[in-house]
Amino acid sequence: MLENIVILTGAGISAESGIPVFRSETGLWEEHKVDDVATPEGYERDPELVRNFYNTLRANLKKVAPNPAHLALAELQKKWKNGRVTIVTQNIDDLHERAGSVNILHMHGELLKQSCYRAHGGCGRVFDILEDQKETDQCPVCHRTGTLRPHIVWFGEMPLYMDQIANELRNADLFISIGTSGVVYPAAGFVSTARSYGVPTVEFNLEPSATKGYFDYGVYGKAGTTLPKFVSQLLESEGDFEKLAATLG
Ligand code: NAD
């Protein structure tokens, strides 16, 4: 009987909302080198460039809305009575929240948060931020100026909630991955961890990902189409995995 479900989401789930994926040919990520805007070293070199980059991504959130894939996961969380449904997301957008989801672990941080950077003498606290971040902003707790940074996990930094994620994977009965290329670790390794516990694994993507070999099932197509159908089948199965597996082919 399926009880606890862990769902890993990546940039692909937000693509149909109009947020470009990491390796797309359009969008802000393509105009910058990852080293410049997504590493602590890039921030040291040019904090203004990095602040502006995330200010733009944050401002763009106002132009987008959750799509049927985000809404399907929120519906699953509301209607699933067998156990917990945990969303582990690599996304820094807030579309799961706006779709009505709960129990979301933003392992790579959030655009709508900022933190007081310890490496710059800050207090380490995390705060909401809705508008642009400026160099002159002051930490509301330690009152230092110039210590606030985007609350984003950059390459070379430790992702957030790793203990909690490890615990959820250990207690999972089903692992689902949606819209992730399977090349950014440690998230790309969660499927093999789940498998090592004997947990059935399913991926949703436009095409097989780099970690396809670890998935028991693959559903290929736009998540906005495949996810609502899958969620209906999962709810209809009432936790009977054999019944669900028959619908996955
Ligand atoms: P990625 O860009 O490397 O891969 C996206 C994957 O989604 C691809 O495998 C692609 O085939 C698939 N995809 C694209 N459109 C899809 C659709 N409609 N339905 C189903 N699948 C679809 O993304 P990643 O694996 O999440 O890694 C990128 C990193 O960049 C993450 O760490 C994330 O923090 C960051 N990022 C976040 C956002 C966001 O918050 N929305 C956007 C871009 C990048």
PDB file of C-alpha atoms and ligand atoms in Angstrom:
ATOM      1  CA  MET A   1       0.000   0.000   0.000  1.00  0.00           C
ATOM      2  CA  LEU A   2       1.379   3.393  -0.993  1.00  0.00           C
ATOM      3  CA  GLU A   3       1.483   5.846   1.892  1.00  0.00           C
ATOM      4  CA  ASN A   4       4.202   8.508   1.733  1.00  0.00           C
ATOM      5  CA  ILE A   5       5.059  10.103  -1.585  1.00  0.00           C
ATOM      6  CA  VAL A   6       8.152  12.203  -2.324  1.00  0.00           C
ATOM      7  CA  ILE A   7       8.033  14.413  -5.414  1.00  0.00           C
ATOM      8  CA  LEU A   8      11.168  16.081  -6.774  1.00  0.00           C
ATOM      9  CA  THR A   9      10.486  18.985  -9.128  1.00  0.00           C
ATOM     10  CA  GLY A  10      12.842  20.898 -11.409  1.00  0.00           C
ATOM     11  CA  ALA A  11      12.746  23.800 -13.816  1.00  0.00           C
ATOM     12  CA  GLY A  12      10.673  21.764 -16.332  1.00  0.00           C
ATOM     13  CA  ILE A  13       7.532  21.932 -14.172  1.00  0.00           C
ATOM     14  CA  SER A  14       7.548  25.728 -14.430  1.00  0.00           C
ATOM     15  CA  ALA A  15       8.399  25.873 -18.148  1.00  0.00           C
ATOM     16  CA  GLU A  16       4.755  25.929 -19.267  1.00  0.00           C
ATOM     17  CA  SER A  17       4.175  28.869 -16.911  1.00  0.00           C
ATOM     18  CA  GLY A  18       6.719  30.803 -18.957  1.00  0.00           C
ATOM     19  CA  ILE A  19       9.799  30.511 -16.724  1.00  0.00           C
ATOM     20  CA  PRO A  20      12.701  29.393 -18.933  1.00  0.00           C
ATOM     21  CA  VAL A  21      14.468  26.194 -17.855  1.00  0.00           C
ATOM     22  CA  PHE A  22      18.140  26.251 -16.929  1.00  0.00           C
ATOM     23  CA  ARG A  23      19.468  25.090 -20.276  1.00  0.00           C
ATOM     24  CA  SER A  24      17.043  26.812 -22.626  1.00  0.00           C
ATOM     25  CA  GLU A  25      17.997  28.966 -25.561  1.00  0.00           C
ATOM     26  CA  THR A  26      15.884  31.850 -24.293  1.00  0.00           C
ATOM     27  CA  GLY A  27      15.842  33.531 -20.943  1.00  0.00           C
ATOM     28  CA  LEU A  28      18.137  35.188 -18.519  1.00  0.00           C
ATOM     29  CA  TRP A  29      20.217  32.136 -17.665  1.00  0.00           C
ATOM     30  CA  GLU A  30      21.448  32.076 -21.271  1.00  0.00           C
ATOM     31  CA  GLU A  31      22.649  35.682 -21.127  1.00  0.00           C
ATOM     32  CA  HIS A  32      24.997  34.985 -18.224  1.00  0.00           C
ATOM     33  CA  LYS A  33      27.660  32.487 -17.298  1.00  0.00           C
ATOM     34  CA  VAL A  34      26.663  30.256 -14.378  1.00  0.00           C
ATOM     35  CA  ASP A  35      30.029  31.122 -12.779  1.00  0.00           C
ATOM     36  CA  ASP A  36      29.058  34.807 -12.772  1.00  0.00           C
ATOM     37  CA  VAL A  37      25.534  34.602 -11.325  1.00  0.00           C
ATOM     38  CA  ALA A  38      25.316  31.299  -9.458  1.00  0.00           C
ATOM     39  CA  THR A  39      28.525  30.923  -7.454  1.00  0.00           C
ATOM     40  CA  PRO A  40      29.803  32.647  -4.288  1.00  0.00           C
ATOM     41  CA  GLU A  41      32.904  33.681  -6.290  1.00  0.00           C
ATOM     42  CA  GLY A  42      30.726  35.411  -8.902  1.00  0.00           C
ATOM     43  CA  TYR A  43      28.998  37.320  -6.102  1.00  0.00           C
ATOM     44  CA  GLU A  44      32.332  38.438  -4.648  1.00  0.00           C
ATOM     45  CA  ARG A  45      33.458  39.654  -8.090  1.00  0.00           C
ATOM     46  CA  ASP A  46      30.319  41.600  -8.945  1.00  0.00           C
ATOM     47  CA  PRO A  47      27.574  41.704  -6.305  1.00  0.00           C
ATOM     48  CA  GLU A  48      25.634  44.339  -8.245  1.00  0.00           C
ATOM     49  CA  LEU A  49      25.366  42.098 -11.324  1.00  0.00           C
ATOM     50  CA  VAL A  50      24.209  39.158  -9.182  1.00  0.00           C
ATOM     51  CA  ARG A  51      21.669  41.283  -7.245  1.00  0.00           C
ATOM     52  CA  ASN A  52      20.258  42.624 -10.505  1.00  0.00           C
ATOM     53  CA  PHE A  53      20.053  39.130 -11.989  1.00  0.00           C
ATOM     54  CA  TYR A  54      17.915  37.841  -9.088  1.00  0.00           C
ATOM     55  CA  ASN A  55      15.974  41.135  -8.890  1.00  0.00           C
ATOM     56  CA  THR A  56      14.933  40.526 -12.505  1.00  0.00           C
ATOM     57  CA  LEU A  57      13.993  36.883 -11.877  1.00  0.00           C
ATOM     58  CA  ARG A  58      11.982  38.015  -8.821  1.00  0.00           C
ATOM     59  CA  ALA A  59      10.197  40.743 -10.767  1.00  0.00           C
ATOM     60  CA  ASN A  60       9.375  38.216 -13.518  1.00  0.00           C
ATOM     61  CA  LEU A  61       7.455  36.102 -10.993  1.00  0.00           C
ATOM     62  CA  LYS A  62       4.709  38.732 -11.112  1.00  0.00           C
ATOM     63  CA  LYS A  63       4.156  37.942 -14.804  1.00  0.00           C
ATOM     64  CA  VAL A  64       3.629  34.187 -14.424  1.00  0.00           C
ATOM     65  CA  ALA A  65       1.102  31.852 -12.818  1.00  0.00           C
ATOM     66  CA  PRO A  66       0.989  28.183 -11.781  1.00  0.00           C
ATOM     67  CA  ASN A  67       0.165  25.760 -14.608  1.00  0.00           C
ATOM     68  CA  PRO A  68      -1.925  22.526 -14.526  1.00  0.00           C
ATOM     69  CA  ALA A  69       1.097  20.501 -13.319  1.00  0.00           C
ATOM     70  CA  HIS A  70       1.524  22.660 -10.181  1.00  0.00           C
ATOM     71  CA  LEU A  71      -2.254  22.594  -9.620  1.00  0.00           C
ATOM     72  CA  ALA A  72      -2.377  18.787  -9.986  1.00  0.00           C
ATOM     73  CA  LEU A  73       0.250  18.362  -7.242  1.00  0.00           C
ATOM     74  CA  ALA A  74      -1.667  20.709  -4.939  1.00  0.00           C
ATOM     75  CA  GLU A  75      -4.834  18.675  -5.584  1.00  0.00           C
ATOM     76  CA  LEU A  76      -2.947  15.450  -4.816  1.00  0.00           C
ATOM     77  CA  GLN A  77      -1.747  16.891  -1.504  1.00  0.00           C
ATOM     78  CA  LYS A  78      -5.273  17.937  -0.598  1.00  0.00           C
ATOM     79  CA  LYS A  79      -6.941  14.627  -1.507  1.00  0.00           C
ATOM     80  CA  TRP A  80      -4.286  12.025  -0.586  1.00  0.00           C
ATOM     81  CA  LYS A  81      -5.366  10.503   2.737  1.00  0.00           C
ATOM     82  CA  ASN A  82      -2.940   7.529   2.919  1.00  0.00           C
ATOM     83  CA  GLY A  83       0.107   9.473   4.132  1.00  0.00           C
ATOM     84  CA  ARG A  84       2.370  12.464   3.476  1.00  0.00           C
ATOM     85  CA  VAL A  85       3.054  14.051   0.078  1.00  0.00           C
ATOM     86  CA  THR A  86       6.327  16.001   0.254  1.00  0.00           C
ATOM     87  CA  ILE A  87       7.477  18.267  -2.557  1.00  0.00           C
ATOM     88  CA  VAL A  88      11.242  18.683  -2.776  1.00  0.00           C
ATOM     89  CA  THR A  89      11.868  21.403  -5.331  1.00  0.00           C
ATOM     90  CA  GLN A  90      15.013  22.641  -7.017  1.00  0.00           C
ATOM     91  CA  ASN A  91      13.003  25.624  -8.190  1.00  0.00           C
ATOM     92  CA  ILE A  92      13.452  29.026  -6.685  1.00  0.00           C
ATOM     93  CA  ASP A  93      10.088  30.304  -7.945  1.00  0.00           C
ATOM     94  CA  ASP A  94       6.934  30.320  -5.779  1.00  0.00           C
ATOM     95  CA  LEU A  95       4.572  28.545  -8.180  1.00  0.00           C
ATOM     96  CA  HIS A  96       3.996  25.490  -5.949  1.00  0.00           C
ATOM     97  CA  GLU A  97       2.936  27.801  -3.119  1.00  0.00           C
ATOM     98  CA  ARG A  98       0.691  29.840  -5.402  1.00  0.00           C
ATOM     99  CA  ALA A  99      -0.932  26.625  -6.680  1.00  0.00           C
ATOM    100  CA  GLY A 100      -1.894  25.845  -3.071  1.00  0.00           C
ATOM    101  CA  SER A 101       0.750  23.256  -2.226  1.00  0.00           C
ATOM    102  CA  VAL A 102       2.077  22.724   1.286  1.00  0.00           C
ATOM    103  CA  ASN A 103       4.989  20.723   2.670  1.00  0.00           C
ATOM    104  CA  ILE A 104       7.483  22.128   0.140  1.00  0.00           C
ATOM    105  CA  LEU A 105      11.236  21.927   0.670  1.00  0.00           C
ATOM    106  CA  HIS A 106      13.060  24.523  -1.461  1.00  0.00           C
ATOM    107  CA  MET A 107      16.456  22.822  -1.486  1.00  0.00           C
ATOM    108  CA  HIS A 108      18.038  25.537  -3.687  1.00  0.00           C
ATOM    109  CA  GLY A 109      16.518  28.507  -1.868  1.00  0.00           C
ATOM    110  CA  GLU A 110      13.790  30.966  -2.845  1.00  0.00           C
ATOM    111  CA  LEU A 111      13.645  34.142  -4.909  1.00  0.00           C
ATOM    112  CA  LEU A 112      11.246  35.645  -2.379  1.00  0.00           C
ATOM    113  CA  LYS A 113      13.748  35.346   0.460  1.00  0.00           C
ATOM    114  CA  GLN A 114      17.038  36.988   1.320  1.00  0.00           C
ATOM    115  CA  SER A 115      19.583  36.129   3.965  1.00  0.00           C
ATOM    116  CA  CYS A 116      22.103  38.040   6.049  1.00  0.00           C
ATOM    117  CA  TYR A 117      25.363  36.580   4.694  1.00  0.00           C
ATOM    118  CA  ARG A 118      27.610  35.082   7.413  1.00  0.00           C
ATOM    119  CA  ALA A 119      30.637  35.185   5.093  1.00  0.00           C
ATOM    120  CA  HIS A 120      30.213  38.990   5.017  1.00  0.00           C
ATOM    121  CA  GLY A 121      29.873  39.282   8.808  1.00  0.00           C
ATOM    122  CA  GLY A 122      26.063  38.940   8.782  1.00  0.00           C
ATOM    123  CA  CYS A 123      23.858  37.126  11.292  1.00  0.00           C
ATOM    124  CA  GLY A 124      22.688  34.321   8.994  1.00  0.00           C
ATOM    125  CA  ARG A 125      18.952  35.067   9.413  1.00  0.00           C
ATOM    126  CA  VAL A 126      16.532  34.626   6.484  1.00  0.00           C
ATOM    127  CA  PHE A 127      13.828  37.178   5.585  1.00  0.00           C
ATOM    128  CA  ASP A 128      11.104  37.662   2.989  1.00  0.00           C
ATOM    129  CA  ILE A 129      11.798  40.024   0.101  1.00  0.00           C
ATOM    130  CA  LEU A 130       9.164  41.040  -2.413  1.00  0.00           C
ATOM    131  CA  GLU A 131      10.835  43.940  -4.206  1.00  0.00           C
ATOM    132  CA  ASP A 132      14.356  44.652  -5.475  1.00  0.00           C
ATOM    133  CA  GLN A 133      17.340  44.022  -3.241  1.00  0.00           C
ATOM    134  CA  LYS A 134      19.739  46.987  -2.895  1.00  0.00           C
ATOM    135  CA  GLU A 135      23.285  47.292  -1.592  1.00  0.00           C
ATOM    136  CA  THR A 136      22.096  49.802   1.024  1.00  0.00           C
ATOM    137  CA  ASP A 137      19.467  47.455   2.525  1.00  0.00           C
ATOM    138  CA  GLN A 138      19.891  46.885   6.241  1.00  0.00           C
ATOM    139  CA  CYS A 139      19.399  43.597   8.056  1.00  0.00           C
ATOM    140  CA  PRO A 140      16.290  44.004  10.256  1.00  0.00           C
ATOM    141  CA  VAL A 141      17.890  41.916  13.044  1.00  0.00           C
ATOM    142  CA  CYS A 142      21.615  42.722  13.256  1.00  0.00           C
ATOM    143  CA  HIS A 143      21.204  46.132  11.527  1.00  0.00           C
ATOM    144  CA  ARG A 144      24.304  45.700   9.400  1.00  0.00           C
ATOM    145  CA  THR A 145      24.277  47.190   5.925  1.00  0.00           C
ATOM    146  CA  GLY A 146      25.599  45.385   2.853  1.00  0.00           C
ATOM    147  CA  THR A 147      25.270  41.881   4.313  1.00  0.00           C
ATOM    148  CA  LEU A 148      21.977  40.856   2.700  1.00  0.00           C
ATOM    149  CA  ARG A 149      22.191  38.463  -0.270  1.00  0.00           C
ATOM    150  CA  PRO A 150      19.686  36.479  -2.336  1.00  0.00           C
ATOM    151  CA  HIS A 151      18.598  33.340  -0.443  1.00  0.00           C
ATOM    152  CA  ILE A 152      19.727  31.109  -3.298  1.00  0.00           C
ATOM    153  CA  VAL A 153      21.975  28.073  -2.989  1.00  0.00           C
ATOM    154  CA  TRP A 154      24.794  28.678  -5.429  1.00  0.00           C
ATOM    155  CA  PHE A 155      27.043  26.043  -6.992  1.00  0.00           C
ATOM    156  CA  GLY A 156      29.588  25.000  -4.376  1.00  0.00           C
ATOM    157  CA  GLU A 157      27.166  25.664  -1.472  1.00  0.00           C
ATOM    158  CA  MET A 158      25.306  23.048   0.548  1.00  0.00           C
ATOM    159  CA  PRO A 159      21.652  22.591  -0.466  1.00  0.00           C
ATOM    160  CA  LEU A 160      19.046  23.161   2.236  1.00  0.00           C
ATOM    161  CA  TYR A 161      16.954  20.590   4.156  1.00  0.00           C
ATOM    162  CA  MET A 162      19.258  17.670   3.279  1.00  0.00           C
ATOM    163  CA  ASP A 163      18.577  15.798   6.567  1.00  0.00           C
ATOM    164  CA  GLN A 164      14.843  16.209   6.148  1.00  0.00           C
ATOM    165  CA  ILE A 165      15.017  15.088   2.513  1.00  0.00           C
ATOM    166  CA  ALA A 166      17.068  12.010   3.458  1.00  0.00           C
ATOM    167  CA  ASN A 167      14.443  11.180   6.065  1.00  0.00           C
ATOM    168  CA  GLU A 168      11.549  11.616   3.621  1.00  0.00           C
ATOM    169  CA  LEU A 169      13.310   9.373   1.066  1.00  0.00           C
ATOM    170  CA  ARG A 170      13.857   6.712   3.721  1.00  0.00           C
ATOM    171  CA  ASN A 171      10.157   6.711   4.584  1.00  0.00           C
ATOM    172  CA  ALA A 172       8.833   7.005   1.019  1.00  0.00           C
ATOM    173  CA  ASP A 173       6.627   4.464  -0.753  1.00  0.00           C
ATOM    174  CA  LEU A 174       6.782   6.234  -4.116  1.00  0.00           C
ATOM    175  CA  PHE A 175       9.339   8.635  -5.612  1.00  0.00           C
ATOM    176  CA  ILE A 176       8.341  10.891  -8.493  1.00  0.00           C
ATOM    177  CA  SER A 177      10.622  13.255 -10.408  1.00  0.00           C
ATOM    178  CA  ILE A 178       9.185  15.971 -12.649  1.00  0.00           C
ATOM    179  CA  GLY A 179      10.945  18.227 -15.156  1.00  0.00           C
ATOM    180  CA  THR A 180      14.514  17.806 -14.047  1.00  0.00           C
ATOM    181  CA  SER A 181      17.443  16.999 -16.326  1.00  0.00           C
ATOM    182  CA  GLY A 182      19.177  14.793 -13.733  1.00  0.00           C
ATOM    183  CA  VAL A 183      22.552  16.509 -13.989  1.00  0.00           C
ATOM    184  CA  VAL A 184      22.576  18.796 -10.926  1.00  0.00           C
ATOM    185  CA  TYR A 185      23.659  16.891  -7.792  1.00  0.00           C
ATOM    186  CA  PRO A 186      22.735  16.031  -5.076  1.00  0.00           C
ATOM    187  CA  ALA A 187      19.130  16.200  -6.399  1.00  0.00           C
ATOM    188  CA  ALA A 188      20.039  13.978  -9.353  1.00  0.00           C
ATOM    189  CA  GLY A 189      21.089  11.276  -6.869  1.00  0.00           C
ATOM    190  CA  PHE A 190      17.757  11.117  -4.990  1.00  0.00           C
ATOM    191  CA  VAL A 191      16.348   8.551  -7.415  1.00  0.00           C
ATOM    192  CA  SER A 192      19.172   6.087  -6.728  1.00  0.00           C
ATOM    193  CA  THR A 193      18.778   6.686  -2.976  1.00  0.00           C
ATOM    194  CA  ALA A 194      15.043   5.963  -3.268  1.00  0.00           C
ATOM    195  CA  ARG A 195      15.769   2.809  -5.258  1.00  0.00           C
ATOM    196  CA  SER A 196      18.264   1.628  -2.663  1.00  0.00           C
ATOM    197  CA  TYR A 197      15.322   1.605  -0.216  1.00  0.00           C
ATOM    198  CA  GLY A 198      13.205  -0.388  -2.675  1.00  0.00           C
ATOM    199  CA  VAL A 199      10.947   2.584  -3.456  1.00  0.00           C
ATOM    200  CA  PRO A 200       9.255   2.533  -6.910  1.00  0.00           C
ATOM    201  CA  THR A 201      10.366   5.487  -9.042  1.00  0.00           C
ATOM    202  CA  VAL A 202       8.630   7.385 -11.863  1.00  0.00           C
ATOM    203  CA  GLU A 203       9.944  10.260 -13.978  1.00  0.00           C
ATOM    204  CA  PHE A 204       7.975  12.861 -15.921  1.00  0.00           C
ATOM    205  CA  ASN A 205       9.860  14.784 -18.573  1.00  0.00           C
ATOM    206  CA  LEU A 206       9.697  15.800 -22.208  1.00  0.00           C
ATOM    207  CA  GLU A 207      12.343  13.155 -22.899  1.00  0.00           C
ATOM    208  CA  PRO A 208      14.342  10.595 -20.903  1.00  0.00           C
ATOM    209  CA  SER A 209      16.647  12.404 -18.447  1.00  0.00           C
ATOM    210  CA  ALA A 210      20.313  11.692 -17.699  1.00  0.00           C
ATOM    211  CA  THR A 211      19.197   9.452 -14.796  1.00  0.00           C
ATOM    212  CA  LYS A 212      16.527   7.577 -16.766  1.00  0.00           C
ATOM    213  CA  GLY A 213      18.229   4.228 -16.021  1.00  0.00           C
ATOM    214  CA  TYR A 214      17.255   4.537 -12.328  1.00  0.00           C
ATOM    215  CA  PHE A 215      13.537   5.012 -12.984  1.00  0.00           C
ATOM    216  CA  ASP A 216      11.104   2.091 -13.049  1.00  0.00           C
ATOM    217  CA  TYR A 217       8.659   4.085 -15.174  1.00  0.00           C
ATOM    218  CA  GLY A 218       8.925   7.117 -17.475  1.00  0.00           C
ATOM    219  CA  VAL A 219       6.042   9.283 -18.657  1.00  0.00           C
ATOM    220  CA  TYR A 220       7.129  11.563 -21.497  1.00  0.00           C
ATOM    221  CA  GLY A 221       5.299  14.691 -22.616  1.00  0.00           C
ATOM    222  CA  LYS A 222       4.450  18.113 -21.198  1.00  0.00           C
ATOM    223  CA  ALA A 223       3.979  17.942 -17.427  1.00  0.00           C
ATOM    224  CA  GLY A 224       0.918  20.221 -17.736  1.00  0.00           C
ATOM    225  CA  THR A 225      -0.782  17.398 -19.641  1.00  0.00           C
ATOM    226  CA  THR A 226       0.731  14.235 -18.139  1.00  0.00           C
ATOM    227  CA  LEU A 227       0.567  15.230 -14.455  1.00  0.00           C
ATOM    228  CA  PRO A 228      -3.186  15.936 -14.109  1.00  0.00           C
ATOM    229  CA  LYS A 229      -3.910  12.533 -15.695  1.00  0.00           C
ATOM    230  CA  PHE A 230      -1.393  10.769 -13.457  1.00  0.00           C
ATOM    231  CA  VAL A 231      -2.747  12.428 -10.303  1.00  0.00           C
ATOM    232  CA  SER A 232      -6.280  11.216 -11.170  1.00  0.00           C
ATOM    233  CA  GLN A 233      -4.929   7.673 -11.657  1.00  0.00           C
ATOM    234  CA  LEU A 234      -2.983   7.847  -8.400  1.00  0.00           C
ATOM    235  CA  LEU A 235      -6.039   9.023  -6.464  1.00  0.00           C
ATOM    236  CA  GLU A 236      -8.217   6.362  -8.114  1.00  0.00           C
ATOM    237  CA  SER A 237      -5.681   3.659  -7.180  1.00  0.00           C
ATOM    238  CA  GLU A 238      -6.265   4.514  -3.484  1.00  0.00           C
ATOM    239  CA  GLY A 239      -2.678   3.449  -2.848  1.00  0.00           C
ATOM    240  CA  ASP A 240      -2.819   0.109  -4.657  1.00  0.00           C
ATOM    241  CA  PHE A 241       0.511   0.180  -6.482  1.00  0.00           C
ATOM    242  CA  GLU A 242      -0.336  -2.732  -8.803  1.00  0.00           C
ATOM    243  CA  LYS A 243      -3.402  -0.828  -9.981  1.00  0.00           C
ATOM    244  CA  LEU A 244      -1.359   2.342 -10.527  1.00  0.00           C
ATOM    245  CA  ALA A 245       1.483   0.500 -12.284  1.00  0.00           C
ATOM    246  CA  ALA A 246      -0.992  -0.983 -14.782  1.00  0.00           C
ATOM    247  CA  THR A 247      -1.818   2.577 -15.916  1.00  0.00           C
ATOM    248  CA  LEU A 248       1.866   3.449 -16.352  1.00  0.00           C
ATOM    249  CA  GLY A 249       2.564   0.674 -18.872  1.00  0.00           C
TER     250      GLY A 249
HETATM  251  P1  NAD B   1      17.106  21.881 -16.215  1.00  0.00           P
HETATM  252  O1  NAD B   1      16.830  23.164 -16.890  1.00  0.00           O
HETATM  253  O2  NAD B   1      18.488  21.360 -16.186  1.00  0.00           O
HETATM  254  O3  NAD B   1      16.194  20.762 -16.890  1.00  0.00           O
HETATM  255  C1  NAD B   1      14.823  20.966 -17.134  1.00  0.00           C
HETATM  256  C2  NAD B   1      14.217  19.637 -17.524  1.00  0.00           C
HETATM  257  O4  NAD B   1      12.823  19.829 -17.671  1.00  0.00           O
HETATM  258  C3  NAD B   1      14.757  19.092 -18.844  1.00  0.00           C
HETATM  259  O5  NAD B   1      15.124  17.732 -18.656  1.00  0.00           O
HETATM  260  C4  NAD B   1      13.572  19.231 -19.803  1.00  0.00           C
HETATM  261  O6  NAD B   1      13.514  18.171 -20.744  1.00  0.00           O
HETATM  262  C5  NAD B   1      12.389  19.182 -18.849  1.00  0.00           C
HETATM  263  N1  NAD B   1      11.206  19.910 -19.313  1.00  0.00           N
HETATM  264  C6  NAD B   1      11.153  21.090 -19.984  1.00  0.00           C
HETATM  265  N2  NAD B   1       9.878  21.455 -20.201  1.00  0.00           N
HETATM  266  C7  NAD B   1       9.094  20.473 -19.659  1.00  0.00           C
HETATM  267  C8  NAD B   1       7.700  20.267 -19.572  1.00  0.00           C
HETATM  268  N3  NAD B   1       6.812  21.139 -20.075  1.00  0.00           N
HETATM  269  N4  NAD B   1       7.242  19.155 -18.952  1.00  0.00           N
HETATM  270  C9  NAD B   1       8.107  18.240 -18.439  1.00  0.00           C
HETATM  271  N5  NAD B   1       9.463  18.383 -18.490  1.00  0.00           N
HETATM  272  C10 NAD B   1       9.939  19.485 -19.089  1.00  0.00           C
HETATM  273  O7  NAD B   1      16.483  22.007 -14.753  1.00  0.00           O
HETATM  274  P2  NAD B   1      16.851  21.329 -13.350  1.00  0.00           P
HETATM  275  O8  NAD B   1      17.130  19.876 -13.544  1.00  0.00           O
HETATM  276  O9  NAD B   1      15.772  21.736 -12.419  1.00  0.00           O
HETATM  277  O10 NAD B   1      18.229  22.015 -12.917  1.00  0.00           O
HETATM  278  C11 NAD B   1      18.430  23.391 -13.109  1.00  0.00           C
HETATM  279  C12 NAD B   1      18.807  24.244 -11.925  1.00  0.00           C
HETATM  280  O11 NAD B   1      18.457  25.589 -12.263  1.00  0.00           O
HETATM  281  C13 NAD B   1      18.040  23.938 -10.657  1.00  0.00           C
HETATM  282  O12 NAD B   1      18.996  23.858  -9.670  1.00  0.00           O
HETATM  283  C14 NAD B   1      17.140  25.160 -10.388  1.00  0.00           C
HETATM  284  O13 NAD B   1      17.405  25.670  -9.090  1.00  0.00           O
HETATM  285  C15 NAD B   1      17.583  26.232 -11.349  1.00  0.00           C
HETATM  286  N6  NAD B   1      16.446  26.844 -12.106  1.00  0.00           N
HETATM  287  C16 NAD B   1      15.246  27.081 -11.493  1.00  0.00           C
HETATM  288  C17 NAD B   1      14.182  27.618 -12.218  1.00  0.00           C
HETATM  289  C18 NAD B   1      12.862  27.887 -11.501  1.00  0.00           C
HETATM  290  O14 NAD B   1      12.870  28.168 -10.312  1.00  0.00           O
HETATM  291  N7  NAD B   1      11.717  27.807 -12.189  1.00  0.00           N
HETATM  292  C19 NAD B   1      14.323  27.898 -13.556  1.00  0.00           C
HETATM  293  C20 NAD B   1      15.575  27.663 -14.167  1.00  0.00           C
HETATM  294  C21 NAD B   1      16.633  27.136 -13.418  1.00  0.00           C
END
